[in-house]
Amino acid sequence: ERAEGGNPETIVARARAAGISHLYVRLGSSKKGFYAQGDLDRILPTAHAAGLKIVGWDFPYLADPAGDAARAHAEITYATRDGHRIDAFSADIETGSEGVALTAIAAEAYGARLRELVGAGYPLVATVPRPVPGKWFPYAEATRHFDAIAPMVYWMGNDPVTEVNAAIDALAPLGKPIIPIGQAYDGAIDGGPPGP
C-alpha cells in the first residue's frame, strides 16, 4: 500500500522495467489478522495482466500455529471479484527477538497444518533469518513442509556476495531451493551502517 502511493499500475510498471517476475505483498499477521484484501483487489488484476506473479506473505507469531495456518489459508484462497488469487505464499518465520513464540514444535506444527490445508501442489516459501553461527533457529522444522527457503540476508555494510553465499551454504543441506532476500533499504533503520 505504501509503495508508489499504492498505485498498482506504477508498481507493476516499475517492477517490469526492473525485470522483476514477482512481487511480495504483505497480507497479515497474528496480531493484525488478514487485512490486505483491498490491496489484493487492486494489485492482483494489474500484476497478472502484466505477467507478474504475486507472492502473499504473512507474519505468524506461532502462539497459535493452527490459527496462524488458518489465516494463511484464508489469504491463499482469497479471490478478487474477477477470480484472481495470489500465486504463492511465504511465511515470515521470525525469532523470539521479534516477539515470536518460536519453538521447533510450533514451527513444525504451523508448516504441517498449512501444508495440509493447501495440499501438496501449492507453492509455499519459508522466509527465515539468515543462518548465523552460534544463533539457534529450527531451520529443519520451520522449512520441512515448504517448497523453498528464502533467507533474509541483510548484509549491513558487509560484502553482499559473501553473506548470500554463506546463507546458501548453511541451508543447502536442507535440500530445498534457496531464494535469498537481499537488503533493499537503508541499514541505519535497523541499527546498521547507513546506506543500501
mmCIF file with all atom_site columns, N, CA and C in Angstrom, residues 71-135:
data_model
loop_
_atom_site.group_PDB
_atom_site.id
_atom_site.type_symbol
_atom_site.label_atom_id
_atom_site.label_alt_id
_atom_site.label_comp_id
_atom_site.label_asym_id
_atom_site.label_entity_id
_atom_site.label_seq_id
_atom_site.pdbx_PDB_ins_code
_atom_site.Cartn_x
_atom_site.Cartn_y
_atom_site.Cartn_z
_atom_site.occupancy
_atom_site.B_iso_or_equiv
_atom_site.pdbx_formal_charge
_atom_site.auth_seq_id
_atom_site.auth_comp_id
_atom_site.auth_asym_id
_atom_site.auth_atom_id
_atom_site.pdbx_PDB_model_num
ATOM 1   N N  . ARG A 1 71  ? -5.321  -18.619 9.083   1.00 0.00 ? 71  ARG A N  1
ATOM 2   C CA . ARG A 1 71  ? -5.285  -17.275 8.491   1.00 0.00 ? 71  ARG A CA 1
ATOM 3   C C  . ARG A 1 71  ? -4.544  -17.322 7.148   1.00 0.00 ? 71  ARG A C  1
ATOM 4   N N  . ALA A 1 72  ? -3.414  -18.026 7.092   1.00 0.00 ? 72  ALA A N  1
ATOM 5   C CA . ALA A 1 72  ? -2.668  -18.158 5.841   1.00 0.00 ? 72  ALA A CA 1
ATOM 6   C C  . ALA A 1 72  ? -3.543  -18.815 4.768   1.00 0.00 ? 72  ALA A C  1
ATOM 7   N N  . HIS A 1 73  ? -4.305  -19.812 5.167   1.00 0.00 ? 73  HIS A N  1
ATOM 8   C CA . HIS A 1 73  ? -5.204  -20.484 4.211   1.00 0.00 ? 73  HIS A CA 1
ATOM 9   C C  . HIS A 1 73  ? -6.250  -19.511 3.681   1.00 0.00 ? 73  HIS A C  1
ATOM 10  N N  . ALA A 1 74  ? -6.779  -18.676 4.557   1.00 0.00 ? 74  ALA A N  1
ATOM 11  C CA . ALA A 1 74  ? -7.755  -17.666 4.107   1.00 0.00 ? 74  ALA A CA 1
ATOM 12  C C  . ALA A 1 74  ? -7.110  -16.691 3.129   1.00 0.00 ? 74  ALA A C  1
ATOM 13  N N  . GLU A 1 75  ? -5.859  -16.333 3.362   1.00 0.00 ? 75  GLU A N  1
ATOM 14  C CA . GLU A 1 75  ? -5.151  -15.428 2.458   1.00 0.00 ? 75  GLU A CA 1
ATOM 15  C C  . GLU A 1 75  ? -4.897  -16.107 1.110   1.00 0.00 ? 75  GLU A C  1
ATOM 16  N N  . ILE A 1 76  ? -4.546  -17.374 1.140   1.00 0.00 ? 76  ILE A N  1
ATOM 17  C CA . ILE A 1 76  ? -4.257  -18.125 -0.082  1.00 0.00 ? 76  ILE A CA 1
ATOM 18  C C  . ILE A 1 76  ? -5.516  -18.339 -0.918  1.00 0.00 ? 76  ILE A C  1
ATOM 19  N N  . THR A 1 77  ? -6.631  -18.572 -0.265  1.00 0.00 ? 77  THR A N  1
ATOM 20  C CA . THR A 1 77  ? -7.863  -18.859 -1.006  1.00 0.00 ? 77  THR A CA 1
ATOM 21  C C  . THR A 1 77  ? -8.680  -17.608 -1.332  1.00 0.00 ? 77  THR A C  1
ATOM 22  N N  . TYR A 1 78  ? -8.262  -16.451 -0.824  1.00 0.00 ? 78  TYR A N  1
ATOM 23  C CA . TYR A 1 78  ? -8.978  -15.213 -1.127  1.00 0.00 ? 78  TYR A CA 1
ATOM 24  C C  . TYR A 1 78  ? -8.949  -14.953 -2.629  1.00 0.00 ? 78  TYR A C  1
ATOM 25  N N  . ALA A 1 79  ? -10.082 -14.596 -3.201  1.00 0.00 ? 79  ALA A N  1
ATOM 26  C CA . ALA A 1 79  ? -10.169 -14.290 -4.633  1.00 0.00 ? 79  ALA A CA 1
ATOM 27  C C  . ALA A 1 79  ? -10.812 -12.925 -4.832  1.00 0.00 ? 79  ALA A C  1
ATOM 28  N N  . THR A 1 80  ? -10.288 -12.183 -5.792  1.00 0.00 ? 80  THR A N  1
ATOM 29  C CA . THR A 1 80  ? -10.908 -10.916 -6.167  1.00 0.00 ? 80  THR A CA 1
ATOM 30  C C  . THR A 1 80  ? -12.237 -11.216 -6.853  1.00 0.00 ? 80  THR A C  1
ATOM 31  N N  . ARG A 1 81  ? -13.028 -10.200 -7.107  1.00 0.00 ? 81  ARG A N  1
ATOM 32  C CA . ARG A 1 81  ? -14.328 -10.409 -7.760  1.00 0.00 ? 81  ARG A CA 1
ATOM 33  C C  . ARG A 1 81  ? -14.189 -11.109 -9.110  1.00 0.00 ? 81  ARG A C  1
ATOM 34  N N  . ASP A 1 82  ? -13.075 -10.858 -9.792  1.00 0.00 ? 82  ASP A N  1
ATOM 35  C CA . ASP A 1 82  ? -12.879 -11.497 -11.096 1.00 0.00 ? 82  ASP A CA 1
ATOM 36  C C  . ASP A 1 82  ? -12.002 -12.748 -11.008 1.00 0.00 ? 82  ASP A C  1
ATOM 37  N N  . GLY A 1 83  ? -11.836 -13.295 -9.806  1.00 0.00 ? 83  GLY A N  1
ATOM 38  C CA . GLY A 1 83  ? -11.213 -14.600 -9.636  1.00 0.00 ? 83  GLY A CA 1
ATOM 39  C C  . GLY A 1 83  ? -9.707  -14.651 -9.487  1.00 0.00 ? 83  GLY A C  1
ATOM 40  N N  . HIS A 1 84  ? -9.047  -13.523 -9.321  1.00 0.00 ? 84  HIS A N  1
ATOM 41  C CA . HIS A 1 84  ? -7.589  -13.525 -9.138  1.00 0.00 ? 84  HIS A CA 1
ATOM 42  C C  . HIS A 1 84  ? -7.232  -13.930 -7.707  1.00 0.00 ? 84  HIS A C  1
ATOM 43  N N  . ARG A 1 85  ? -6.204  -14.777 -7.592  1.00 0.00 ? 85  ARG A N  1
ATOM 44  C CA . ARG A 1 85  ? -5.679  -15.209 -6.296  1.00 0.00 ? 85  ARG A CA 1
ATOM 45  C C  . ARG A 1 85  ? -4.169  -15.039 -6.299  1.00 0.00 ? 85  ARG A C  1
ATOM 46  N N  . ILE A 1 86  ? -3.583  -15.048 -5.108  1.00 0.00 ? 86  ILE A N  1
ATOM 47  C CA . ILE A 1 86  ? -2.126  -14.997 -5.054  1.00 0.00 ? 86  ILE A CA 1
ATOM 48  C C  . ILE A 1 86  ? -1.571  -16.278 -5.683  1.00 0.00 ? 86  ILE A C  1
ATOM 49  N N  . ASP A 1 87  ? -0.353  -16.186 -6.180  1.00 0.00 ? 87  ASP A N  1
ATOM 50  C CA . ASP A 1 87  ? 0.254   -17.297 -6.912  1.00 0.00 ? 87  ASP A CA 1
ATOM 51  C C  . ASP A 1 87  ? 1.098   -18.205 -6.031  1.00 0.00 ? 87  ASP A C  1
ATOM 52  N N  . ALA A 1 88  ? 1.525   -17.711 -4.894  1.00 0.00 ? 88  ALA A N  1
ATOM 53  C CA . ALA A 1 88  ? 2.324   -18.474 -3.940  1.00 0.00 ? 88  ALA A CA 1
ATOM 54  C C  . ALA A 1 88  ? 2.218   -17.774 -2.602  1.00 0.00 ? 88  ALA A C  1
ATOM 55  N N  . PHE A 1 89  ? 2.699   -18.464 -1.556  1.00 0.00 ? 89  PHE A N  1
ATOM 56  C CA . PHE A 1 89  ? 2.605   -17.902 -0.209  1.00 0.00 ? 89  PHE A CA 1
ATOM 57  C C  . PHE A 1 89  ? 3.935   -18.054 0.507   1.00 0.00 ? 89  PHE A C  1
ATOM 58  N N  . SER A 1 90  ? 4.306   -17.022 1.262   1.00 0.00 ? 90  SER A N  1
ATOM 59  C CA . SER A 1 90  ? 5.526   -17.059 2.073   1.00 0.00 ? 90  SER A CA 1
ATOM 60  C C  . SER A 1 90  ? 5.190   -16.748 3.518   1.00 0.00 ? 90  SER A C  1
ATOM 61  N N  . ALA A 1 91  ? 5.649   -17.628 4.395   1.00 0.00 ? 91  ALA A N  1
ATOM 62  C CA . ALA A 1 91  ? 5.518   -17.400 5.836   1.00 0.00 ? 91  ALA A CA 1
ATOM 63  C C  . ALA A 1 91  ? 6.797   -16.763 6.339   1.00 0.00 ? 91  ALA A C  1
ATOM 64  N N  . ASP A 1 92  ? 6.697   -15.604 6.951   1.00 0.00 ? 92  ASP A N  1
ATOM 65  C CA . ASP A 1 92  ? 7.846   -14.893 7.507   1.00 0.00 ? 92  ASP A CA 1
ATOM 66  C C  . ASP A 1 92  ? 8.057   -15.396 8.930   1.00 0.00 ? 92  ASP A C  1
ATOM 67  N N  . ILE A 1 93  ? 8.854   -16.445 9.081   1.00 0.00 ? 93  ILE A N  1
ATOM 68  C CA . ILE A 1 93  ? 9.060   -17.085 10.376  1.00 0.00 ? 93  ILE A CA 1
ATOM 69  C C  . ILE A 1 93  ? 10.260  -16.434 11.053  1.00 0.00 ? 93  ILE A C  1
ATOM 70  N N  . GLU A 1 94  ? 9.975   -15.617 12.046  1.00 0.00 ? 94  GLU A N  1
ATOM 71  C CA . GLU A 1 94  ? 10.999  -14.819 12.716  1.00 0.00 ? 94  GLU A CA 1
ATOM 72  C C  . GLU A 1 94  ? 11.422  -15.457 14.043  1.00 0.00 ? 94  GLU A C  1
ATOM 73  N N  . THR A 1 95  ? 12.247  -14.748 14.777  1.00 0.00 ? 95  THR A N  1
ATOM 74  C CA . THR A 1 95  ? 12.806  -15.245 16.034  1.00 0.00 ? 95  THR A CA 1
ATOM 75  C C  . THR A 1 95  ? 12.079  -14.665 17.252  1.00 0.00 ? 95  THR A C  1
ATOM 76  N N  . GLY A 1 96  ? 12.453  -15.158 18.410  1.00 0.00 ? 96  GLY A N  1
ATOM 77  C CA . GLY A 1 96  ? 11.896  -14.645 19.653  1.00 0.00 ? 96  GLY A CA 1
ATOM 78  C C  . GLY A 1 96  ? 12.155  -13.162 19.846  1.00 0.00 ? 96  GLY A C  1
ATOM 79  N N  . SER A 1 97  ? 13.257  -12.649 19.303  1.00 0.00 ? 97  SER A N  1
ATOM 80  C CA . SER A 1 97  ? 13.543  -11.212 19.449  1.00 0.00 ? 97  SER A CA 1
ATOM 81  C C  . SER A 1 97  ? 12.516  -10.352 18.731  1.00 0.00 ? 97  SER A C  1
ATOM 82  N N  . GLU A 1 98  ? 11.757  -10.961 17.814  1.00 0.00 ? 98  GLU A N  1
ATOM 83  C CA . GLU A 1 98  ? 10.678  -10.263 17.100  1.00 0.00 ? 98  GLU A CA 1
ATOM 84  C C  . GLU A 1 98  ? 9.325   -10.516 17.764  1.00 0.00 ? 98  GLU A C  1
ATOM 85  N N  . GLY A 1 99  ? 9.345   -11.178 18.930  1.00 0.00 ? 99  GLY A N  1
ATOM 86  C CA . GLY A 1 99  ? 8.099   -11.448 19.643  1.00 0.00 ? 99  GLY A CA 1
ATOM 87  C C  . GLY A 1 99  ? 7.439   -12.763 19.280  1.00 0.00 ? 99  GLY A C  1
ATOM 88  N N  . VAL A 1 100 ? 8.107   -13.584 18.482  1.00 0.00 ? 100 VAL A N  1
ATOM 89  C CA . VAL A 1 100 ? 7.541   -14.860 18.041  1.00 0.00 ? 100 VAL A CA 1
ATOM 90  C C  . VAL A 1 100 ? 7.735   -15.915 19.129  1.00 0.00 ? 100 VAL A C  1
ATOM 91  N N  . ALA A 1 101 ? 6.717   -16.728 19.332  1.00 0.00 ? 101 ALA A N  1
ATOM 92  C CA . ALA A 1 101 ? 6.795   -17.846 20.286  1.00 0.00 ? 101 ALA A CA 1
ATOM 93  C C  . ALA A 1 101 ? 7.453   -19.022 19.569  1.00 0.00 ? 101 ALA A C  1
ATOM 94  N N  . LEU A 1 102 ? 8.696   -18.838 19.186  1.00 0.00 ? 102 LEU A N  1
ATOM 95  C CA . LEU A 1 102 ? 9.393   -19.784 18.327  1.00 0.00 ? 102 LEU A CA 1
ATOM 96  C C  . LEU A 1 102 ? 9.904   -20.987 19.106  1.00 0.00 ? 102 LEU A C  1
ATOM 97  N N  . THR A 1 103 ? 9.412   -22.142 18.710  1.00 0.00 ? 103 THR A N  1
ATOM 98  C CA . THR A 1 103 ? 9.959   -23.425 19.147  1.00 0.00 ? 103 THR A CA 1
ATOM 99  C C  . THR A 1 103 ? 9.972   -24.320 17.923  1.00 0.00 ? 103 THR A C  1
ATOM 100 N N  . ALA A 1 104 ? 10.763  -25.367 17.974  1.00 0.00 ? 104 ALA A N  1
ATOM 101 C CA . ALA A 1 104 ? 10.778  -26.309 16.857  1.00 0.00 ? 104 ALA A CA 1
ATOM 102 C C  . ALA A 1 104 ? 9.402   -26.947 16.693  1.00 0.00 ? 104 ALA A C  1
ATOM 103 N N  . ILE A 1 105 ? 8.746   -27.241 17.804  1.00 0.00 ? 105 ILE A N  1
ATOM 104 C CA . ILE A 1 105 ? 7.422   -27.877 17.751  1.00 0.00 ? 105 ILE A CA 1
ATOM 105 C C  . ILE A 1 105 ? 6.393   -26.943 17.117  1.00 0.00 ? 105 ILE A C  1
ATOM 106 N N  . ALA A 1 106 ? 6.400   -25.666 17.507  1.00 0.00 ? 106 ALA A N  1
ATOM 107 C CA . ALA A 1 106 ? 5.429   -24.714 16.949  1.00 0.00 ? 106 ALA A CA 1
ATOM 108 C C  . ALA A 1 106 ? 5.679   -24.493 15.456  1.00 0.00 ? 106 ALA A C  1
ATOM 109 N N  . ALA A 1 107 ? 6.936   -24.358 15.072  1.00 0.00 ? 107 ALA A N  1
ATOM 110 C CA . ALA A 1 107 ? 7.262   -24.140 13.666  1.00 0.00 ? 107 ALA A CA 1
ATOM 111 C C  . ALA A 1 107 ? 6.839   -25.342 12.821  1.00 0.00 ? 107 ALA A C  1
ATOM 112 N N  . GLU A 1 108 ? 7.110   -26.534 13.322  1.00 0.00 ? 108 GLU A N  1
ATOM 113 C CA . GLU A 1 108 ? 6.722   -27.761 12.612  1.00 0.00 ? 108 GLU A CA 1
ATOM 114 C C  . GLU A 1 108 ? 5.204   -27.872 12.515  1.00 0.00 ? 108 GLU A C  1
ATOM 115 N N  . ALA A 1 109 ? 4.506   -27.591 13.596  1.00 0.00 ? 109 ALA A N  1
ATOM 116 C CA . ALA A 1 109 ? 3.040   -27.690 13.614  1.00 0.00 ? 109 ALA A CA 1
ATOM 117 C C  . ALA A 1 109 ? 2.412   -26.708 12.624  1.00 0.00 ? 109 ALA A C  1
ATOM 118 N N  . TYR A 1 110 ? 2.938   -25.496 12.587  1.00 0.00 ? 110 TYR A N  1
ATOM 119 C CA . TYR A 1 110 ? 2.421   -24.495 11.654  1.00 0.00 ? 110 TYR A CA 1
ATOM 120 C C  . TYR A 1 110 ? 2.590   -24.961 10.209  1.00 0.00 ? 110 TYR A C  1
ATOM 121 N N  . GLY A 1 111 ? 3.803   -25.364 9.850   1.00 0.00 ? 111 GLY A N  1
ATOM 122 C CA . GLY A 1 111 ? 4.055   -25.802 8.480   1.00 0.00 ? 111 GLY A CA 1
ATOM 123 C C  . GLY A 1 111 ? 3.238   -27.022 8.093   1.00 0.00 ? 111 GLY A C  1
ATOM 124 N N  . ALA A 1 112 ? 3.130   -27.975 9.021   1.00 0.00 ? 112 ALA A N  1
ATOM 125 C CA . ALA A 1 112 ? 2.370   -29.200 8.729   1.00 0.00 ? 112 ALA A CA 1
ATOM 126 C C  . ALA A 1 112 ? 0.899   -28.883 8.500   1.00 0.00 ? 112 ALA A C  1
ATOM 127 N N  . ARG A 1 113 ? 0.331   -28.042 9.352   1.00 0.00 ? 113 ARG A N  1
ATOM 128 C CA . ARG A 1 113 ? -1.085  -27.699 9.209   1.00 0.00 ? 113 ARG A CA 1
ATOM 129 C C  . ARG A 1 113 ? -1.327  -26.886 7.944   1.00 0.00 ? 113 ARG A C  1
ATOM 130 N N  . LEU A 1 114 ? -0.436  -25.958 7.638   1.00 0.00 ? 114 LEU A N  1
ATOM 131 C CA . LEU A 1 114 ? -0.587  -25.159 6.424   1.00 0.00 ? 114 LEU A CA 1
ATOM 132 C C  . LEU A 1 114 ? -0.530  -26.052 5.182   1.00 0.00 ? 114 LEU A C  1
ATOM 133 N N  . ARG A 1 115 ? 0.419   -26.965 5.150   1.00 0.00 ? 115 ARG A N  1
ATOM 134 C CA . ARG A 1 115 ? 0.523   -27.870 4.003   1.00 0.00 ? 115 ARG A CA 1
ATOM 135 C C  . ARG A 1 115 ? -0.725  -28.737 3.879   1.00 0.00 ? 115 ARG A C  1
ATOM 136 N N  . GLU A 1 116 ? -1.235  -29.193 5.007   1.00 0.00 ? 116 GLU A N  1
ATOM 137 C CA . GLU A 1 116 ? -2.466  -29.992 4.994   1.00 0.00 ? 116 GLU A CA 1
ATOM 138 C C  . GLU A 1 116 ? -3.623  -29.191 4.400   1.00 0.00 ? 116 GLU A C  1
ATOM 139 N N  . LEU A 1 117 ? -3.716  -27.921 4.753   1.00 0.00 ? 117 LEU A N  1
ATOM 140 C CA . LEU A 1 117 ? -4.815  -27.079 4.273   1.00 0.00 ? 117 LEU A CA 1
ATOM 141 C C  . LEU A 1 117 ? -4.715  -26.764 2.779   1.00 0.00 ? 117 LEU A C  1
ATOM 142 N N  . VAL A 1 118 ? -3.500  -26.527 2.276   1.00 0.00 ? 118 VAL A N  1
ATOM 143 C CA . VAL A 1 118 ? -3.364  -26.080 0.886   1.00 0.00 ? 118 VAL A CA 1
ATOM 144 C C  . VAL A 1 118 ? -3.074  -27.210 -0.092  1.00 0.00 ? 118 VAL A C  1
ATOM 145 N N  . GLY A 1 119 ? -2.679  -28.372 0.402   1.00 0.00 ? 119 GLY A N  1
ATOM 146 C CA . GLY A 1 119 ? -2.389  -29.503 -0.471  1.00 0.00 ? 119 GLY A CA 1
ATOM 147 C C  . GLY A 1 119 ? -0.950  -29.525 -0.936  1.00 0.00 ? 119 GLY A C  1
ATOM 148 N N  . ALA A 1 120 ? -0.604  -30.632 -1.556  1.00 0.00 ? 120 ALA A N  1
ATOM 149 C CA . ALA A 1 120 ? 0.790   -30.882 -1.936  1.00 0.00 ? 120 ALA A CA 1
ATOM 150 C C  . ALA A 1 120 ? 1.290   -29.968 -3.043  1.00 0.00 ? 120 ALA A C  1
ATOM 151 N N  . GLY A 1 121 ? 0.439   -29.490 -3.917  1.00 0.00 ? 121 GLY A N  1
ATOM 152 C CA . GLY A 1 121 ? 0.894   -28.758 -5.088  1.00 0.00 ? 121 GLY A CA 1
ATOM 153 C C  . GLY A 1 121 ? 1.029   -27.261 -4.943  1.00 0.00 ? 121 GLY A C  1
ATOM 154 N N  . TYR A 1 122 ? 0.543   -26.684 -3.839  1.00 0.00 ? 122 TYR A N  1
ATOM 155 C CA . TYR A 1 122 ? 0.570   -25.227 -3.721  1.00 0.00 ? 122 TYR A CA 1
ATOM 156 C C  . TYR A 1 122 ? 1.962   -24.756 -3.311  1.00 0.00 ? 122 TYR A C  1
ATOM 157 N N  . PRO A 1 123 ? 2.546   -23.749 -4.001  1.00 0.00 ? 123 PRO A N  1
ATOM 158 C CA . PRO A 1 123 ? 3.904   -23.306 -3.682  1.00 0.00 ? 123 PRO A CA 1
ATOM 159 C C  . PRO A 1 123 ? 3.982   -22.502 -2.380  1.00 0.00 ? 123 PRO A C  1
ATOM 160 N N  . LEU A 1 124 ? 4.761   -23.036 -1.449  1.00 0.00 ? 124 LEU A N  1
ATOM 161 C CA . LEU A 1 124 ? 4.986   -22.392 -0.152  1.00 0.00 ? 124 LEU A CA 1
ATOM 162 C C  . LEU A 1 124 ? 6.464   -22.088 0.016   1.00 0.00 ? 124 LEU A C  1
ATOM 163 N N  . VAL A 1 125 ? 6.760   -20.883 0.494   1.00 0.00 ? 125 VAL A N  1
ATOM 164 C CA . VAL A 1 125 ? 8.129   -20.444 0.731   1.00 0.00 ? 125 VAL A CA 1
ATOM 165 C C  . VAL A 1 125 ? 8.276   -20.105 2.209   1.00 0.00 ? 125 VAL A C  1
ATOM 166 N N  . ALA A 1 126 ? 9.310   -20.647 2.848   1.00 0.00 ? 126 ALA A N  1
ATOM 167 C CA . ALA A 1 126 ? 9.612   -20.308 4.242   1.00 0.00 ? 126 ALA A CA 1
ATOM 168 C C  . ALA A 1 126 ? 10.641  -19.185 4.241   1.00 0.00 ? 126 ALA A C  1
ATOM 169 N N  . THR A 1 127 ? 10.229  -18.012 4.671   1.00 0.00 ? 127 THR A N  1
ATOM 170 C CA . THR A 1 127 ? 11.151  -16.891 4.809   1.00 0.00 ? 127 THR A CA 1
ATOM 171 C C  . THR A 1 127 ? 11.690  -16.929 6.230   1.00 0.00 ? 127 THR A C  1
ATOM 172 N N  . VAL A 1 128 ? 13.001  -17.050 6.348   1.00 0.00 ? 128 VAL A N  1
ATOM 173 C CA . VAL A 1 128 ? 13.640  -17.270 7.650   1.00 0.00 ? 128 VAL A CA 1
ATOM 174 C C  . VAL A 1 128 ? 14.845  -16.348 7.812   1.00 0.00 ? 128 VAL A C  1
ATOM 175 N N  . PRO A 1 129 ? 15.284  -16.137 9.056   1.00 0.00 ? 129 PRO A N  1
ATOM 176 C CA . PRO A 1 129 ? 16.517  -15.369 9.253   1.00 0.00 ? 129 PRO A CA 1
ATOM 177 C C  . PRO A 1 129 ? 17.698  -16.091 8.604   1.00 0.00 ? 129 PRO A C  1
ATOM 178 N N  . ARG A 1 130 ? 18.682  -15.331 8.201   1.00 0.00 ? 130 ARG A N  1
ATOM 179 C CA . ARG A 1 130 ? 19.876  -15.983 7.650   1.00 0.00 ? 130 ARG A CA 1
ATOM 180 C C  . ARG A 1 130 ? 20.591  -16.706 8.771   1.00 0.00 ? 130 ARG A C  1
ATOM 181 N N  . PRO A 1 131 ? 21.181  -17.835 8.472   1.00 0.00 ? 131 PRO A N  1
ATOM 182 C CA . PRO A 1 131 ? 21.920  -18.557 9.499   1.00 0.00 ? 131 PRO A CA 1
ATOM 183 C C  . PRO A 1 131 ? 23.119  -17.750 9.999   1.00 0.00 ? 131 PRO A C  1
ATOM 184 N N  . VAL A 1 132 ? 23.257  -17.690 11.309  1.00 0.00 ? 132 VAL A N  1
ATOM 185 C CA . VAL A 1 132 ? 24.382  -17.015 11.944  1.00 0.00 ? 132 VAL A CA 1
ATOM 186 C C  . VAL A 1 132 ? 24.995  -18.001 12.934  1.00 0.00 ? 132 VAL A C  1
ATOM 187 N N  . PRO A 1 133 ? 26.292  -18.263 12.809  1.00 0.00 ? 133 PRO A N  1
ATOM 188 C CA . PRO A 1 133 ? 26.918  -19.207 13.738  1.00 0.00 ? 133 PRO A CA 1
ATOM 189 C C  . PRO A 1 133 ? 26.648  -18.828 15.197  1.00 0.00 ? 133 PRO A C  1
ATOM 190 N N  . GLY A 1 134 ? 26.249  -19.816 15.973  1.00 0.00 ? 134 GLY A N  1
ATOM 191 C CA . GLY A 1 134 ? 26.001  -19.596 17.393  1.00 0.00 ? 134 GLY A CA 1
ATOM 192 C C  . GLY A 1 134 ? 24.596  -19.141 17.731  1.00 0.00 ? 134 GLY A C  1
ATOM 193 N N  . LYS A 1 135 ? 23.763  -18.834 16.728  1.00 0.00 ? 135 LYS A N  1
ATOM 194 C CA . LYS A 1 135 ? 22.382  -18.429 16.987  1.00 0.00 ? 135 LYS A CA 1
ATOM 195 C C  . LYS A 1 135 ? 21.450  -19.561 16.592  1.00 0.00 ? 135 LYS A C  1
#
